[in-house]
CSV table of C-alpha atoms and ligand atoms in Angstrom, one decimal:
chain,number,residue,atom,x,y,z
A,1,MET,CA,145.5,98.1,101.7
A,2,ALA,CA,142.6,97.4,104.0
A,3,LEU,CA,140.2,99.9,105.6
A,4,ILE,CA,139.2,98.8,109.1
A,5,VAL,CA,135.7,99.9,110.0
A,6,HIS,CA,134.6,100.1,113.7
A,7,GLN,CA,130.8,100.4,114.0
A,8,PHE,CA,129.0,101.2,117.3
A,9,PRO,CA,125.5,102.4,118.3
A,10,CYS,CA,125.1,106.1,119.0
A,11,LEU,CA,122.2,108.2,120.3
A,12,SER,CA,118.9,106.3,120.0
A,13,ASP,CA,119.2,104.6,116.6
A,14,ASN,CA,122.3,106.0,114.9
A,15,TYR,CA,125.5,104.2,114.1
A,16,GLY,CA,128.9,105.7,114.6
A,17,PHE,CA,131.7,104.7,112.3
A,18,LEU,CA,135.4,105.0,113.0
A,19,VAL,CA,137.6,104.0,110.0
A,20,ARG,CA,141.3,103.4,110.0
A,21,ASP,CA,143.5,103.2,107.0
A,22,ALA,CA,145.6,100.1,107.8
A,23,ALA,CA,148.6,101.2,105.8
A,24,THR,CA,149.2,104.5,107.7
A,25,GLY,CA,147.0,104.3,110.8
A,26,LYS,CA,145.1,107.4,109.8
A,27,VAL,CA,141.6,107.5,111.4
A,28,ALA,CA,138.4,109.2,110.4
A,29,THR,CA,134.9,109.3,111.8
A,30,VAL,CA,132.0,109.2,109.4
A,31,ASP,CA,129.7,111.9,110.8
A,32,THR,CA,129.6,113.0,114.4
A,33,PRO,CA,126.3,111.9,116.0
A,34,ASP,CA,127.8,112.1,119.6
A,35,ALA,CA,131.2,113.6,120.3
A,36,ASP,CA,131.5,112.0,123.7
A,37,ALA,CA,130.6,108.5,122.4
A,38,ILE,CA,133.1,108.9,119.6
A,39,LEU,CA,135.9,110.1,121.9
A,40,ALA,CA,135.2,107.1,124.2
A,41,GLU,CA,135.4,104.7,121.3
A,42,LEU,CA,138.7,106.3,120.1
A,43,GLY,CA,140.0,105.9,123.6
A,44,LYS,CA,139.0,102.2,123.8
A,45,LEU,CA,140.7,101.5,120.4
A,46,GLY,CA,143.8,103.6,121.2
A,47,TRP,CA,143.2,105.5,117.9
A,48,SER,CA,143.6,109.3,117.4
A,49,LEU,CA,141.3,111.2,115.1
A,50,ASP,CA,142.6,112.8,111.9
A,51,MET,CA,139.5,113.5,109.9
A,52,ILE,CA,135.8,114.0,110.1
A,53,LEU,CA,133.8,113.0,107.0
A,54,ASN,CA,130.3,114.5,107.1
A,55,THR,CA,127.4,113.2,104.9
A,56,HIS,CA,124.9,116.0,105.6
A,57,TRP,CA,124.0,118.8,108.0
A,58,HIS,CA,121.5,117.1,110.3
A,59,PRO,CA,122.5,117.4,114.0
A,60,ASP,CA,122.7,113.6,114.4
A,61,HIS,CA,125.4,113.7,111.7
A,62,ALA,CA,127.3,117.0,112.2
A,63,GLY,CA,126.3,118.0,115.7
A,64,GLY,CA,129.6,116.7,117.2
A,65,ASN,CA,131.9,118.5,114.8
A,66,ALA,CA,132.8,121.4,117.0
A,67,ALA,CA,133.5,119.4,120.1
A,68,LEU,CA,135.6,116.8,118.2
A,69,LYS,CA,137.5,119.6,116.4
A,70,THR,CA,138.3,121.1,119.8
A,71,ALA,CA,139.3,117.8,121.3
A,72,THR,CA,141.3,116.4,118.4
A,73,GLY,CA,142.1,119.1,115.9
A,74,ALA,CA,140.7,116.8,113.1
A,75,GLU,CA,140.2,118.2,109.7
A,76,ILE,CA,136.5,118.4,108.8
A,77,VAL,CA,135.3,117.8,105.3
A,78,GLY,CA,131.7,117.5,104.0
A,79,PRO,CA,129.0,119.2,101.9
A,80,ALA,CA,128.9,123.0,102.2
A,81,GLU,CA,125.4,122.7,103.9
A,82,VAL,CA,127.2,121.5,107.1
A,83,THR,CA,128.1,125.1,107.9
A,84,ARG,CA,124.4,125.7,108.7
A,85,ILE,CA,125.1,124.1,112.1
A,86,ALA,CA,128.7,123.2,112.5
A,87,PRO,CA,132.3,124.0,111.5
A,88,LEU,CA,133.7,122.7,108.2
A,89,ASP,CA,137.3,123.0,106.9
A,90,LYS,CA,136.7,121.9,103.3
A,91,ALA,CA,133.5,121.7,101.2
A,92,LEU,CA,133.2,118.7,99.0
A,93,VAL,CA,131.2,118.2,95.8
A,94,ASP,CA,130.4,115.3,93.5
A,95,GLY,CA,133.5,113.6,92.1
A,96,ASP,CA,135.9,115.0,94.7
A,97,VAL,CA,138.4,112.6,96.2
A,98,VAL,CA,139.3,112.4,99.9
A,99,MET,CA,142.5,110.6,100.9
A,100,LEU,CA,142.7,109.1,104.4
A,101,GLY,CA,146.3,107.9,104.3
A,102,GLU,CA,146.3,105.6,101.3
A,103,THR,CA,142.5,105.0,101.3
A,104,ARG,CA,140.8,106.9,98.5
A,105,PHE,CA,137.2,107.9,99.0
A,106,GLU,CA,135.3,109.2,96.0
A,107,VAL,CA,132.5,111.7,96.8
A,108,ILE,CA,129.1,110.8,95.3
A,109,ASP,CA,126.3,113.4,95.3
A,110,THR,CA,123.3,111.7,96.9
A,111,GLY,CA,121.0,114.7,97.5
A,112,GLY,CA,117.4,114.2,98.4
A,113,HIS,CA,117.2,113.6,102.1
A,114,THR,CA,118.9,117.0,102.3
A,115,LEU,CA,119.8,118.9,99.2
A,116,GLY,CA,123.6,118.6,99.7
A,117,HIS,CA,123.8,115.0,101.1
A,118,ILE,CA,126.9,113.2,99.9
A,119,SER,CA,128.2,109.6,100.2
A,120,TYR,CA,131.8,108.3,100.4
A,121,HIS,CA,132.9,105.4,98.2
A,122,ASP,CA,136.1,103.4,98.7
A,123,ALA,CA,136.1,101.4,95.4
A,124,LYS,CA,139.3,99.4,96.2
A,125,ASN,CA,137.8,98.0,99.4
A,126,ALA,CA,134.2,98.0,98.0
A,127,ILE,CA,132.9,100.0,100.9
A,128,ALA,CA,130.4,102.9,100.8
A,129,PHE,CA,129.2,105.2,103.6
A,130,VAL,CA,125.7,106.4,102.6
A,131,GLY,CA,124.5,108.4,105.6
A,132,ASP,CA,120.7,108.8,105.4
A,133,THR,CA,120.3,108.1,101.7
A,134,LEU,CA,120.0,104.3,101.5
A,135,PHE,CA,119.0,102.2,104.5
A,136,ALA,CA,118.7,98.5,104.8
A,137,LEU,CA,115.3,97.8,103.2
A,138,GLY,CA,114.7,101.6,103.3
A,139,CYS,CA,115.7,105.1,102.2
A,140,GLY,CA,115.9,108.5,103.8
A,141,ARG,CA,112.9,110.8,104.0
A,142,LEU,CA,112.6,113.6,101.5
A,143,PHE,CA,113.1,116.5,103.9
A,144,GLU,CA,114.6,118.9,101.3
A,145,GLY,CA,114.9,117.2,97.9
A,146,THR,CA,112.4,115.9,95.4
A,147,ALA,CA,111.5,112.3,94.6
A,148,GLU,CA,113.3,112.7,91.3
A,149,GLN,CA,116.5,113.9,92.9
A,150,MET,CA,116.4,111.0,95.5
A,151,TRP,CA,115.7,108.5,92.8
A,152,ALA,CA,118.7,109.7,90.8
A,153,SER,CA,120.8,109.5,94.0
A,154,LEU,CA,119.7,106.0,94.7
A,155,GLN,CA,120.7,105.1,91.1
A,156,ARG,CA,124.2,106.4,91.7
A,157,LEU,CA,124.4,103.9,94.6
A,158,THR,CA,122.9,101.0,92.8
A,159,ASP,CA,125.4,101.6,90.0
A,160,LEU,CA,128.1,100.5,92.4
A,161,PRO,CA,129.1,96.8,92.3
A,162,ASP,CA,126.7,94.4,94.0
A,163,ALA,CA,129.4,93.2,96.5
A,164,THR,CA,129.8,96.8,97.8
A,165,THR,CA,129.4,96.8,101.6
A,166,VAL,CA,127.0,99.6,102.5
A,167,TYR,CA,127.2,101.4,105.9
A,168,CYS,CA,124.0,103.3,106.5
A,169,ALA,CA,123.6,105.6,109.5
A,170,HIS,CA,120.6,104.3,111.3
A,171,GLU,CA,119.2,101.0,112.6
A,172,TYR,CA,115.7,101.3,111.1
A,173,THR,CA,115.6,97.9,109.5
A,174,ALA,CA,112.9,96.2,111.5
A,175,SER,CA,110.4,99.0,110.8
A,176,ASN,CA,111.5,99.1,107.2
A,177,ALA,CA,111.0,95.4,106.9
A,178,ARG,CA,107.4,95.7,108.2
A,179,PHE,CA,106.7,98.3,105.5
A,180,ALA,CA,108.5,96.2,102.8
A,181,LEU,CA,106.2,93.2,103.6
A,182,SER,CA,103.2,95.5,103.1
A,183,VAL,CA,104.1,96.4,99.6
A,184,ASP,CA,106.2,93.4,98.3
A,185,THR,CA,105.3,89.7,98.4
A,186,ALA,CA,108.5,88.5,96.8
A,187,PRO,CA,109.8,85.4,98.7
A,188,ALA,CA,113.3,87.1,99.0
A,189,VAL,CA,111.7,90.0,100.9
A,190,THR,CA,109.8,87.7,103.3
A,191,GLU,CA,113.0,85.7,103.9
A,192,ARG,CA,115.0,88.8,104.6
A,193,ALA,CA,112.4,90.3,106.8
A,194,ASP,CA,112.3,87.1,108.9
A,195,ALA,CA,116.1,87.2,109.2
A,196,VAL,CA,116.0,90.9,110.2
A,197,PHE,CA,113.4,90.4,112.9
A,198,ALA,CA,115.4,87.4,114.3
A,199,ALA,CA,118.6,89.4,114.3
A,200,ARG,CA,117.0,92.3,116.2
A,201,GLU,CA,115.5,89.9,118.7
A,202,ARG,CA,119.0,88.7,119.4
A,203,GLY,CA,120.1,92.4,119.7
A,204,GLU,CA,122.3,92.1,116.6
A,205,PRO,CA,122.8,95.0,114.1
A,206,THR,CA,121.4,94.7,110.6
A,207,VAL,CA,124.0,97.2,109.3
A,208,PRO,CA,126.1,96.9,107.1
A,209,THR,CA,124.1,95.7,104.1
A,210,SER,CA,125.2,95.4,100.5
A,211,ILE,CA,124.2,96.9,97.2
A,212,GLY,CA,123.2,93.4,95.9
A,213,ALA,CA,121.0,92.7,98.9
A,214,GLU,CA,119.3,96.1,98.6
A,215,LYS,CA,118.7,95.7,94.8
A,216,ALA,CA,117.0,92.3,95.5
A,217,THR,CA,114.8,93.3,98.4
A,218,ASN,CA,114.6,97.1,99.1
A,219,PRO,CA,111.1,98.3,98.1
A,220,PHE,CA,112.3,101.8,97.2
A,221,LEU,CA,114.8,100.4,94.7
A,222,ARG,CA,112.2,97.9,93.5
A,223,ALA,CA,109.6,100.7,93.1
A,224,PRO,CA,109.3,100.4,89.3
A,225,LEU,CA,108.5,96.7,89.7
A,226,LEU,CA,106.0,97.3,92.5
A,227,ARG,CA,104.3,100.2,90.8
A,228,PRO,CA,104.4,99.1,87.1
A,229,ASP,CA,101.6,101.6,86.1
A,230,ALA,CA,103.5,104.7,87.3
A,231,PRO,CA,104.4,107.0,84.5
A,232,SER,CA,108.1,106.9,85.3
A,233,PRO,CA,110.5,105.1,87.6
A,234,ALA,CA,110.9,108.3,89.7
A,235,GLU,CA,107.1,108.5,90.1
A,236,ALA,CA,107.0,104.9,91.1
A,237,PHE,CA,109.6,105.7,93.7
A,238,ALA,CA,107.6,108.7,94.8
A,239,GLU,CA,104.5,106.5,95.3
A,240,ILE,CA,106.4,104.0,97.5
A,241,ARG,CA,108.0,106.9,99.5
A,242,ALA,CA,104.6,108.5,100.1
A,243,ALA,CA,103.2,105.1,101.1
A,244,LYS,CA,106.0,104.7,103.7
A,245,ASP,CA,105.5,108.2,105.0
A,246,GLY,CA,101.9,107.3,105.8
A,247,PHE,CA,102.6,103.7,107.0
A,248,LYS,CA,101.6,102.9,110.5
A,249,GLY,CA,103.4,99.6,111.2
B,301,LIG,ZN1,119.4,112.9,108.4
B,302,LIG,FE1,120.2,110.8,110.5
């Protein structure tokens, strides 16, 4: 049965995600950017929180764990690294399965942004929550992992079906689009960038995206095409990532 996703802006540029298993009414939040905002959304929806699914330890993803645990008693699952800053009830690793009612999330190791970063994939509903690994037209910064690790993580995500709906944790798309235009002249990239700028002018979100759209236009995924002389795909990715880190757009 369906998974209902309620997306709302949080902090300065995060998204909050409340998900509800339609069959059983069980509710989870993907990450905890802002406990008060999440509690307010739960109140508006009339939902009660059963679970917290963390993607990584950064404060804008796990900082609300303690307050939400106190307020709701929800079970917290995520990578072990979360315990650096917040409570965790169960540590997850690659290949683990998390059940929210009848919805089955498979855990995918997507380390690189942080070493333990994970993503959650609901194959039946073709939905993935990817935290700060893959963004619309972008990818997470390499705070802890290597380019090689991040490239492998991105491959795990691009192995998912093209129609997979991808919920990334930040609205960074306009700035990502400016960078994409600086390294990629493909018409599909220009077209998408125009659509992104127009959507942001209208105040509309550009998240979610899809695996297919990212494969076609995301400069980090297209790195081997954009840097054909690089010795390996991971090194091509490293070059694009370094260019973005130094990009003043
Ligand atoms: Zn992060
Ligand atoms: Fe973040």
